[in-house]
Short mmCIF file of C-alpha atoms and ligand atoms in Angstrom, two decimals:
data_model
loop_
_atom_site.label_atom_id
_atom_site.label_comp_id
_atom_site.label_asym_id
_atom_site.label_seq_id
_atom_site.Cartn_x
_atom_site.Cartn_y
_atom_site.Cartn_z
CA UNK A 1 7.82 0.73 -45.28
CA UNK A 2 7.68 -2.26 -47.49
CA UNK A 3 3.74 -3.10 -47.78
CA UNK A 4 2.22 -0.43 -46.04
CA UNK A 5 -0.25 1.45 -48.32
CA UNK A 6 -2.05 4.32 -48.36
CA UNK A 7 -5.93 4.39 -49.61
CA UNK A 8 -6.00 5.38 -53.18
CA UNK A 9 -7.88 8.26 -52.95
CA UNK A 10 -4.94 10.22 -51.19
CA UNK A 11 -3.42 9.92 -54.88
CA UNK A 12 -6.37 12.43 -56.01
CA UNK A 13 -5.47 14.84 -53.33
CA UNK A 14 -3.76 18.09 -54.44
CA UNK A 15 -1.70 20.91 -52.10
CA UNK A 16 -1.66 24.40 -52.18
CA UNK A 17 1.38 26.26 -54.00
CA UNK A 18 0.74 29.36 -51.38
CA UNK A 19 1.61 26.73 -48.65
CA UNK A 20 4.77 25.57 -50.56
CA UNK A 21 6.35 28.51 -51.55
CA UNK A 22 5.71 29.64 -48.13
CA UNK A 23 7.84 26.53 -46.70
CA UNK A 24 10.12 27.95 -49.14
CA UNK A 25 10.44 31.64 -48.75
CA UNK A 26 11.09 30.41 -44.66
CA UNK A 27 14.05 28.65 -45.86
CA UNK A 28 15.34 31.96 -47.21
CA UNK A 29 14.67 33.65 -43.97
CA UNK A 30 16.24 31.43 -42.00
CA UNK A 31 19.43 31.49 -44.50
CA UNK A 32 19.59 35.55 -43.66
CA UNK A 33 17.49 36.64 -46.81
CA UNK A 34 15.19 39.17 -46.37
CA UNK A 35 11.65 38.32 -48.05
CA UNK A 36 8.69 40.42 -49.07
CA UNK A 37 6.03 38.10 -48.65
CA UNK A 38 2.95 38.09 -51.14
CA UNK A 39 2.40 34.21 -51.18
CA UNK A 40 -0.28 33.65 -48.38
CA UNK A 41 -4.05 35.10 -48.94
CA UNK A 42 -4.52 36.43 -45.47
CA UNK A 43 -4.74 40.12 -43.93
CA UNK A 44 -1.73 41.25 -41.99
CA UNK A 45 -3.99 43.03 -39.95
CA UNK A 46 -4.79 41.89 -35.88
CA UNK A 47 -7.76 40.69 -35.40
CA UNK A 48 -10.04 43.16 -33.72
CA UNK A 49 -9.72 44.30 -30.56
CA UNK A 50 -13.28 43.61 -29.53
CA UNK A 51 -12.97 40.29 -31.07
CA UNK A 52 -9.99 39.26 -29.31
CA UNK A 53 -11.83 40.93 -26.14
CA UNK A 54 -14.81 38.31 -26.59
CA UNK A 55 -12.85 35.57 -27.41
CA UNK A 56 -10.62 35.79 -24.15
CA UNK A 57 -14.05 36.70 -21.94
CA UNK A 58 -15.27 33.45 -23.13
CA UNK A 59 -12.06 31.41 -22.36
CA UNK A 60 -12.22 33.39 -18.38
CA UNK A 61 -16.01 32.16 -18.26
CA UNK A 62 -15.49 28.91 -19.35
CA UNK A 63 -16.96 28.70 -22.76
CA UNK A 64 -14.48 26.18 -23.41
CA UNK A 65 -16.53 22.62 -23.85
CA UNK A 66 -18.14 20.99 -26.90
CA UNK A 67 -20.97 22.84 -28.48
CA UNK A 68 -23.22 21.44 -30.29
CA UNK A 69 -22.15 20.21 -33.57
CA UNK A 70 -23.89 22.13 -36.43
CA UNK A 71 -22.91 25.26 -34.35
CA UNK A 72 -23.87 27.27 -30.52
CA UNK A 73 -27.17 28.37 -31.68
CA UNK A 74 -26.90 32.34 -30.28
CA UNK A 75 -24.14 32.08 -32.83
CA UNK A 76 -26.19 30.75 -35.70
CA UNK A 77 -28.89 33.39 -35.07
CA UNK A 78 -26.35 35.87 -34.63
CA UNK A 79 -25.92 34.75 -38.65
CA UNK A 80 -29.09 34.15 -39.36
CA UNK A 81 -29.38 38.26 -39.13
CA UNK A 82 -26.24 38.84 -40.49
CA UNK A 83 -27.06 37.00 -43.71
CA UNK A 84 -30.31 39.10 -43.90
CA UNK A 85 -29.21 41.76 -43.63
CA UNK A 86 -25.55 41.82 -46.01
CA UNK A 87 -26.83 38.99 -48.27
CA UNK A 88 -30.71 39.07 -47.96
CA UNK A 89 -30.86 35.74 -47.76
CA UNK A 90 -33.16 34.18 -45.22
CA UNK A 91 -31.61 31.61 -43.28
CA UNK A 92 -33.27 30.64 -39.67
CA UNK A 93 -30.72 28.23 -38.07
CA UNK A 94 -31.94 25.16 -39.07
CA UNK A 95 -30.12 25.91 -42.25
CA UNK A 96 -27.26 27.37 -40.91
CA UNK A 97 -24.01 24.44 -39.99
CA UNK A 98 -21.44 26.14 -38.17
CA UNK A 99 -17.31 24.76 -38.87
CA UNK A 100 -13.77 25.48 -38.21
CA UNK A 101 -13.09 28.02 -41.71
CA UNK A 102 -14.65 28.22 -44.79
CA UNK A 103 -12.41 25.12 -46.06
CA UNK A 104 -14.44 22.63 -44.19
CA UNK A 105 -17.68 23.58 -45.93
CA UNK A 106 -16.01 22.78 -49.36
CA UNK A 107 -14.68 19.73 -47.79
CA UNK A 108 -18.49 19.05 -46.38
CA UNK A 109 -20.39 19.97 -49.00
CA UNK A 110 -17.98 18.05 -51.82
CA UNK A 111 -18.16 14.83 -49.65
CA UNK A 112 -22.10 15.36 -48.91
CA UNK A 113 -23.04 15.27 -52.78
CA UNK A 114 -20.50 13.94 -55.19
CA UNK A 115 -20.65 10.64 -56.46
CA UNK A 116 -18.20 8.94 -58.25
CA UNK A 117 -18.64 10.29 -62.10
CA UNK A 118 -20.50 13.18 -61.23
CA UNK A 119 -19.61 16.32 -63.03
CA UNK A 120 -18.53 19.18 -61.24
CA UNK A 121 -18.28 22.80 -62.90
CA UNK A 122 -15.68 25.14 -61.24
CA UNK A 123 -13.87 28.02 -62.28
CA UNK A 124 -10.33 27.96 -63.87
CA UNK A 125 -7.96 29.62 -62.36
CA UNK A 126 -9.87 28.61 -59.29
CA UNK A 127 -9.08 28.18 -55.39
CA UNK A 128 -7.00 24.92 -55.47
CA UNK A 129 -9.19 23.28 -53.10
CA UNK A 130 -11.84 22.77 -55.40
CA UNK A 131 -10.63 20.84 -57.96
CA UNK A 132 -8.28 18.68 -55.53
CA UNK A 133 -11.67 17.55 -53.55
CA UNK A 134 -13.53 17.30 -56.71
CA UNK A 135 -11.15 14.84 -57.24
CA UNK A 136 -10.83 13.62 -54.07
CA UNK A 137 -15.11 12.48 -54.30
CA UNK A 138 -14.11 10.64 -57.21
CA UNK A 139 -16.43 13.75 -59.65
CA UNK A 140 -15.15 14.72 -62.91
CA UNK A 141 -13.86 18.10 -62.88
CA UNK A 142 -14.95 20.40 -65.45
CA UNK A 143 -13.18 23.62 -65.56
CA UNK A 144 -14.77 27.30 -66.49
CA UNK A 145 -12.43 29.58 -67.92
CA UNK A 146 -11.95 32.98 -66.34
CA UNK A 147 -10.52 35.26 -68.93
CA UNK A 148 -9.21 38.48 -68.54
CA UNK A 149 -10.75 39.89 -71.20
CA UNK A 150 -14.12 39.14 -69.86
CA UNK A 151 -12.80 40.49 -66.28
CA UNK A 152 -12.32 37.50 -64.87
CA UNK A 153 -16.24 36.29 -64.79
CA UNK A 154 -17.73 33.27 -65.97
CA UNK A 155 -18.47 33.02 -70.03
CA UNK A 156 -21.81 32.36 -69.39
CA UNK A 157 -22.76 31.23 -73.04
CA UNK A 158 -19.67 28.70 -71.92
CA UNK A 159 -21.04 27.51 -68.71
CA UNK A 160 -24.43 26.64 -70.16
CA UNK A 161 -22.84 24.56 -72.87
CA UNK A 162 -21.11 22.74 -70.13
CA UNK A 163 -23.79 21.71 -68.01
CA UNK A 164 -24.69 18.46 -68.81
CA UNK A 165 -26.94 15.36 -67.62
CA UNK A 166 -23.91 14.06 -65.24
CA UNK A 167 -23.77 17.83 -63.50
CA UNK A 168 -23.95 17.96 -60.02
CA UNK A 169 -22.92 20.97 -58.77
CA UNK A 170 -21.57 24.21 -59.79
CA UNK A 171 -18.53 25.74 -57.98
CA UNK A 172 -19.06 30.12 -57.76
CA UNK A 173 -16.49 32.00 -55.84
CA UNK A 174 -17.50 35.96 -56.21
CA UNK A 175 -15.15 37.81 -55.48
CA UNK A 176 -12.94 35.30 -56.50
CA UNK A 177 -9.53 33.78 -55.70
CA UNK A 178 -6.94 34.06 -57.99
CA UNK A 179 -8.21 37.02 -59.90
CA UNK A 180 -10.26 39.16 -57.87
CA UNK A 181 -12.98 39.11 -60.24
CA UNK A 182 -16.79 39.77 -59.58
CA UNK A 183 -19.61 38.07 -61.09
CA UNK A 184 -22.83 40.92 -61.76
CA UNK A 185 -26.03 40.90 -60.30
CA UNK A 186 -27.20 40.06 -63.88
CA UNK A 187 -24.61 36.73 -63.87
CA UNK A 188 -25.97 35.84 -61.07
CA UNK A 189 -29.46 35.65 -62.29
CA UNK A 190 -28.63 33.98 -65.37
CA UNK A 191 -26.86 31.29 -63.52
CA UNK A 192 -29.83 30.70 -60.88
CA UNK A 193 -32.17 30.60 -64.48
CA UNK A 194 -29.72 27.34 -65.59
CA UNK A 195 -30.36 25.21 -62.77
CA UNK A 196 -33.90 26.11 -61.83
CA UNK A 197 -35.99 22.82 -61.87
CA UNK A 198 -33.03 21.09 -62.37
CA UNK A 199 -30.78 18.49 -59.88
CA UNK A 200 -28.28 20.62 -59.76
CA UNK A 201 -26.96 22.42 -56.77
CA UNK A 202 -24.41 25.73 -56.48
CA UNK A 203 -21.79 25.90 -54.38
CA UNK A 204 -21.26 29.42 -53.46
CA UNK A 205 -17.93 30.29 -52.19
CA UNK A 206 -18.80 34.09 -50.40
CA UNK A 207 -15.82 34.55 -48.30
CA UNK A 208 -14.81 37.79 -49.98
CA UNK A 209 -17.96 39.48 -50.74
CA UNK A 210 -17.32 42.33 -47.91
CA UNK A 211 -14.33 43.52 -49.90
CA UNK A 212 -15.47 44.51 -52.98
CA UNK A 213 -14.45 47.90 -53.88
CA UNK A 214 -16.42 49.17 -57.78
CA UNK A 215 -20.37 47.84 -57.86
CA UNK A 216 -22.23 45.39 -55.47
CA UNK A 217 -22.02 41.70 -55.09
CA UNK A 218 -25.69 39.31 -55.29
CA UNK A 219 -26.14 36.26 -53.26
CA UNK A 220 -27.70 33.49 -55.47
CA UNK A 221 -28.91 32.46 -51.97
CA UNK A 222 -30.79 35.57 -51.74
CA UNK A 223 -32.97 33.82 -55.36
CA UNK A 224 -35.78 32.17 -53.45
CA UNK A 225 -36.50 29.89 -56.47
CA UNK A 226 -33.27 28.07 -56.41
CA UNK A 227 -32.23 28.89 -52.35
CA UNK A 228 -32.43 24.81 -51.76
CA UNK A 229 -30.05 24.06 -54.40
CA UNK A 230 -27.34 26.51 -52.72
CA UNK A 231 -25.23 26.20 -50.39
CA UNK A 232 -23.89 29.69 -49.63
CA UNK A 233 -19.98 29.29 -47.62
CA UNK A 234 -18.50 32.16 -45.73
CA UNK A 235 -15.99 32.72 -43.24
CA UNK A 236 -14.37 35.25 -40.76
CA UNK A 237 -10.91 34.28 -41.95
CA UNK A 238 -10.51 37.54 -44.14
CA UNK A 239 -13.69 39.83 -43.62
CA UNK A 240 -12.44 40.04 -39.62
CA UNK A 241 -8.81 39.07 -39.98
CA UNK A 242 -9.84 35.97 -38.24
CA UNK A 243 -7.82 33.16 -40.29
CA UNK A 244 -6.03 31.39 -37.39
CA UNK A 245 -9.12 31.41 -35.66
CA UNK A 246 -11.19 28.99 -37.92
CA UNK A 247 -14.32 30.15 -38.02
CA UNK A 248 -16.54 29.82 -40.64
CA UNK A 249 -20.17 28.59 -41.65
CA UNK A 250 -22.25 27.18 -44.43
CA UNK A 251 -26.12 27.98 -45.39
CA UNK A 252 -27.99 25.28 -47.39
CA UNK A 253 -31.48 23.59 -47.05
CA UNK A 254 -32.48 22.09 -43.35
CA UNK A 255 -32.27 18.38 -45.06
CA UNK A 256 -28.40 18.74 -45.94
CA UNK A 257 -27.78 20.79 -42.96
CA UNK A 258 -28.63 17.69 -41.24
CA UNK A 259 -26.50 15.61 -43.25
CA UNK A 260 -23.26 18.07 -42.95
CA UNK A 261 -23.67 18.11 -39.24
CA UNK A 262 -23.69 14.29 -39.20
CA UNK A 263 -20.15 15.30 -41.06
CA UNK A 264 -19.05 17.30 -38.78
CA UNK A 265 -19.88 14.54 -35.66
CA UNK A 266 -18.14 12.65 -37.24
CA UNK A 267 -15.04 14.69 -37.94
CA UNK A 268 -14.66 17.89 -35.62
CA UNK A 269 -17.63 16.90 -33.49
CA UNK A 270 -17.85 21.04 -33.05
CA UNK A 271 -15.99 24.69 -34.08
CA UNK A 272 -14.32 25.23 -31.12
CA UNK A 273 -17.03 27.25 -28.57
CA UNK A 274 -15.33 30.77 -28.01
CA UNK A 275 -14.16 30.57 -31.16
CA UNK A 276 -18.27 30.95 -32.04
CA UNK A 277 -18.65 33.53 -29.42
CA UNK A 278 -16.16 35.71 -30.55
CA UNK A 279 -17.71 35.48 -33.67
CA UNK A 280 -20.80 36.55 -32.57
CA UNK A 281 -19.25 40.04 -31.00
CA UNK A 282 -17.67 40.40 -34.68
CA UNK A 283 -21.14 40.06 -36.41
CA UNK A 284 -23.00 42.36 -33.57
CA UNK A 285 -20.13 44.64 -32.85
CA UNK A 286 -19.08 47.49 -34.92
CA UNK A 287 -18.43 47.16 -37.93
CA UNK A 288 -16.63 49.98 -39.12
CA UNK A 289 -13.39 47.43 -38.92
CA UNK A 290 -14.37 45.47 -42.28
CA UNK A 291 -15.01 49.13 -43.63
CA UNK A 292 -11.54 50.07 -42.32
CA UNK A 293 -9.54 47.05 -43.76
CA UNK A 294 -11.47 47.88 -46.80
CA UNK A 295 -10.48 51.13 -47.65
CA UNK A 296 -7.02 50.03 -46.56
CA UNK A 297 -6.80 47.06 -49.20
CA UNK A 298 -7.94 49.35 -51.82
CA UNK A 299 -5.47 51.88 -51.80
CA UNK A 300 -2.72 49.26 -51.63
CA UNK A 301 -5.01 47.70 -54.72
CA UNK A 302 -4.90 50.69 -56.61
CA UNK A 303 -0.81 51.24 -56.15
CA UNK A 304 0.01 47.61 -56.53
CA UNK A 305 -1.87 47.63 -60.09
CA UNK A 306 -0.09 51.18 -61.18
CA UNK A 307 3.07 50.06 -60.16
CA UNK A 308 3.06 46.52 -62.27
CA UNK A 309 1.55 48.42 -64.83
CA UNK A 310 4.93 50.15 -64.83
CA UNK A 311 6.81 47.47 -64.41
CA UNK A 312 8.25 45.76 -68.03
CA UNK A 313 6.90 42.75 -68.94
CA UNK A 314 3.61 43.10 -66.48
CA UNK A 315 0.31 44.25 -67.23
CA UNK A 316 -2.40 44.05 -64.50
CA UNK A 317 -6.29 44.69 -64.95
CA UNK A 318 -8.23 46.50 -61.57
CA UNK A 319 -10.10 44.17 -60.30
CA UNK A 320 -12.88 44.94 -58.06
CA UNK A 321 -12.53 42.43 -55.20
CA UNK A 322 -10.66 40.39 -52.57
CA UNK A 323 -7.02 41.08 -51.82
CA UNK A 324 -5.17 39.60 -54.98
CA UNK A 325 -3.33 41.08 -58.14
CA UNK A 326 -3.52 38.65 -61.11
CA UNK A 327 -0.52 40.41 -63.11
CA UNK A 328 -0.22 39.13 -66.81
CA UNK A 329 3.43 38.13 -67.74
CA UNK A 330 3.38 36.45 -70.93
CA UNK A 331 5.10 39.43 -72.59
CA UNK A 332 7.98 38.84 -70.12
CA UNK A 333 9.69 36.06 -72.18
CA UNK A 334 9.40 33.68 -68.84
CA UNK A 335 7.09 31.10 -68.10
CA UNK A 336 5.08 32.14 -65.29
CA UNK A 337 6.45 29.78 -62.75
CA UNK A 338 9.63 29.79 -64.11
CA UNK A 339 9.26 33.98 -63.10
CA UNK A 340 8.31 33.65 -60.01
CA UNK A 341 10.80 31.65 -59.02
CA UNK A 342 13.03 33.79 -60.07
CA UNK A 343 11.54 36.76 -58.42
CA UNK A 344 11.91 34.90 -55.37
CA UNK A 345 14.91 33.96 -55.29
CA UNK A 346 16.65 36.81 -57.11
CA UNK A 347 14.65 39.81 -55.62
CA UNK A 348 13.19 38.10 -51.88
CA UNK A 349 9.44 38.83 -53.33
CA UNK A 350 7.64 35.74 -52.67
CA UNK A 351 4.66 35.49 -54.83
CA UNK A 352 2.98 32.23 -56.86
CA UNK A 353 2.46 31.00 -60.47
CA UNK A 354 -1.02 31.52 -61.69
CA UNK A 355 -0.52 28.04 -62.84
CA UNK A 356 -0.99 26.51 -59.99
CA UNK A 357 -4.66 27.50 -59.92
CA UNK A 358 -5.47 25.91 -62.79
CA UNK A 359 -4.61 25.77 -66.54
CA UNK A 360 -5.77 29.20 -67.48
CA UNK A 361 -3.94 30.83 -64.92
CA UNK A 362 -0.75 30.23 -66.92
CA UNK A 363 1.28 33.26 -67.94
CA UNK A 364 -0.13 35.20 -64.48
CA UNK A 365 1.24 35.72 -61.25
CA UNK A 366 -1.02 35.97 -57.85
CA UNK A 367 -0.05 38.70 -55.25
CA UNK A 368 -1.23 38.61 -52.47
CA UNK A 369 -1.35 42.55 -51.32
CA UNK A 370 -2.98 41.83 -47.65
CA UNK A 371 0.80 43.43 -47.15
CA UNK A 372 1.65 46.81 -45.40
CA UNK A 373 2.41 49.81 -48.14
CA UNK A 374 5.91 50.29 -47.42
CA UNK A 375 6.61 46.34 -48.83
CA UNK A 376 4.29 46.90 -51.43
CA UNK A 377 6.74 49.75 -52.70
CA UNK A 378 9.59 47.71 -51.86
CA UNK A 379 8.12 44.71 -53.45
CA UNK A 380 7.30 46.68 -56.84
CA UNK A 381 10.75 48.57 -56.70
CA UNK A 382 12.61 44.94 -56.49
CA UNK A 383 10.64 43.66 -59.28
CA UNK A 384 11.00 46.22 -61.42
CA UNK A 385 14.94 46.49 -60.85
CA UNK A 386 15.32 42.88 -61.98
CA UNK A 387 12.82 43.21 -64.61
CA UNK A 388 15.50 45.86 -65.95
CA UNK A 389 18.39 43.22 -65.73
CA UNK A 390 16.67 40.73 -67.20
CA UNK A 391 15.44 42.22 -69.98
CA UNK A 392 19.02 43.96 -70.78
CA UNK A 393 20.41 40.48 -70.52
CA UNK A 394 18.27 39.52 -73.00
CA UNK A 395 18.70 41.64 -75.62
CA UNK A 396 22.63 41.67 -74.77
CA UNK A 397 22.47 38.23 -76.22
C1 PLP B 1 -11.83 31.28 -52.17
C2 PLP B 1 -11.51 30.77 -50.82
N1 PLP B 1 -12.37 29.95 -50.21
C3 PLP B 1 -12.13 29.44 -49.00
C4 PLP B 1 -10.96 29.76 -48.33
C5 PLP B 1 -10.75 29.14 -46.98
O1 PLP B 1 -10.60 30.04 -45.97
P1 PLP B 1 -10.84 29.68 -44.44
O2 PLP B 1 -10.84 28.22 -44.31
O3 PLP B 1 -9.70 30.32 -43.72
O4 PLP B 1 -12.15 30.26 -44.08
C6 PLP B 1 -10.02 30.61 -48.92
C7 PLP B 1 -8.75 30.92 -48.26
O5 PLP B 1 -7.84 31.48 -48.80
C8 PLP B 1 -10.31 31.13 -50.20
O6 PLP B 1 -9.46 31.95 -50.82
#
């Protein structure tokens, strides 16, 4: 309406092409079409059955008021053990803020430190969430290129020359999000020996360091020398096929963890409370599930990347983490977004442009394979049929 305005800073804010294409590949559905869907980054498993077990006790025993705000503290030292013992980092629950899914902490943790003009150092292709709240703090983004040719970790030499007096923070996502790429145990140590003694803090985006499937992931929260300047993120959303639940948590130093409960007061006031308890049966219970899921999303890993390495016009490196293919398609003679638009609408395989994670995911696709083998083989079949036509079109021109 005439007048009415909206605060400026919504102008900075940026959305999420997996959430778009998904409002998209709906429409489809509804008009009949039947749709493969590698858009969204989230397991198509149930959650577990002892987690959904826990969850409901706690709903039958009442568990269902406020808890406290930075998190129900059997929960947090329910973490507290958990991070010992798969990151080695030692985190009593003073440092531990509990939220609804790993998302809030970047929210949190960009709000909590980023002034105006402050540099922020993220990766490129990146999770899009970064850069939009970057942004959104009024910090200067300042992309990191992941290139496939250095399997999709940071150029160090790169990074270094980047840091600057203005840098704030440095965004790390291990295994990451577009690419599945894996920063070393080495990286890792070379990045905590940039900022040491310096006012800079890392941002460590963990959420898929229990599926990694070739070498090990480090924790720079585990590096006691820079452990204040980190704030480690990590969530149940894909580890426990957990996403709808929202459950997720951030370690940092006792100060900030102060400071991001004060956010959390004053924005969720708590994670919902058998939310938490369920997550504490998924960190105590067995957990031969994440193992399970595992070995599941690397078989479909390994046939997803042999069949677009068949496919013309693809070529796809083995990554060693998360749940995504980052396919190469700049021999294809389409621009990537143009491609997947087309593979969408022309073969019912919804899947996104590698674009829309950042400028050096141009000429890549993202696939999502948290998808069940039979549409994988579908999926790949589909593409590769109108891979065929398109490329006989071509050269019938
Ligand atoms: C790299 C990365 N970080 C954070 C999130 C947020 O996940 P959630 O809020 O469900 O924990 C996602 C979700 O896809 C992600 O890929």
């Amino acid at each position: 309406m005439k007048g009415l305005q909206f605060a400026q800073r919504l102008n900075n804010l940026e959305g999420e092409a997996a959430f778009s294409v998904l409002a998209k590949s709906k429409e489809l559905e509804a008009q009949g079409r039947n749709i493969i869907h590698f858009e969204v980054g989230e397991p198509d498993f149930q959650t577990p059955k002892n987690i959904r077990e826990a969850g409901i006790a706690a709903i039958e025993k009442g568990m269902t008021f406020y808890a406290p705000a930075q998190g129900y503290m059997p929960f947090r030292e329910a973490i507290s053990r958990h991070v010992k013992k798969y990151k080695n980092i030692d985190a009593t629950p003073d440092r531990i803020v509990v939220t609804p899914g790993g998302k809030s902490m970047i929210f949190f943790t960009l709000m909590s430190l980023v002034n105006p003009g402050d540099e922020v150092i993220y990766p490129d292709p990146g999770y899009p969430a970064y850069r939009s709240m970057i942004k959104f703090t009024g910090g200067i983004p300042v992309p990191v290129a992941l290139v496939e040719e250095n399997n999709f970790r940071f150029d160090l030499d790169e990074l270094e020359s980047k840091i600057t007096s203005k840098t704030k923070l440095i965004i790390l996502n291990s295994p990451g999000n577009p690419t599945g790429g894996v920063l070393t145990p080495s990286d890792i140590d070379r990045i905590a020996n940039l900022i040491e003694k310096k006012s800079i803090y890392v941002f460590s985006d963990e959420i898929y360091d229990r599926i990694i499937y070739e070498g090990i992931t480090k924790s720079i929260g585990s590096i006691s020398s820079v452990k204040d300047q980190v704030i480690v993120a990590d969530s149940f959303s894909k580890s426990y096929a957990m996403t709808g639940w929202r459950l997720g948590y951030g370690i940092m130093n006792s100060e900030l963890a102060q400071k991001m409960t004060l956010m959390q007061i004053n924005c969720n006031s708590c994670t919902a409370t058998f939310t938490q308890l369920a997550g504490i049966e998924a960190l105590n219970g067995p957990q031969d599930v994440v193992e399970n899921m595992r070995l599941e999303f690397m078989k479909r890993r390994d046939a997803v990347v042999e069949g677009l390495n068949s496919i013309r016009g693809f070529s796809c490196m083995k990554t060693a983490g998360a749940f995504y293919a980052f396919p190469n398609v700049k021999s294809s003679g389409f621009e990537s977004g143009d491609l997947a638009d087309i593979i969408l609408q022309e073969s019912g395989v919804a899947l996104l442009d590698g674009a829309g994670f950042g400028d050096q995911g141009k000429g890549y696709l993202r696939i999502s394979y948290a998808s069940s083998m039979e549409n994988i083989y579908e999926a790949l079949n589909r593409i590769d049929m109108l891979m065929i036509r398109l490329f006989k079109k071509t050269t019938a021109v």
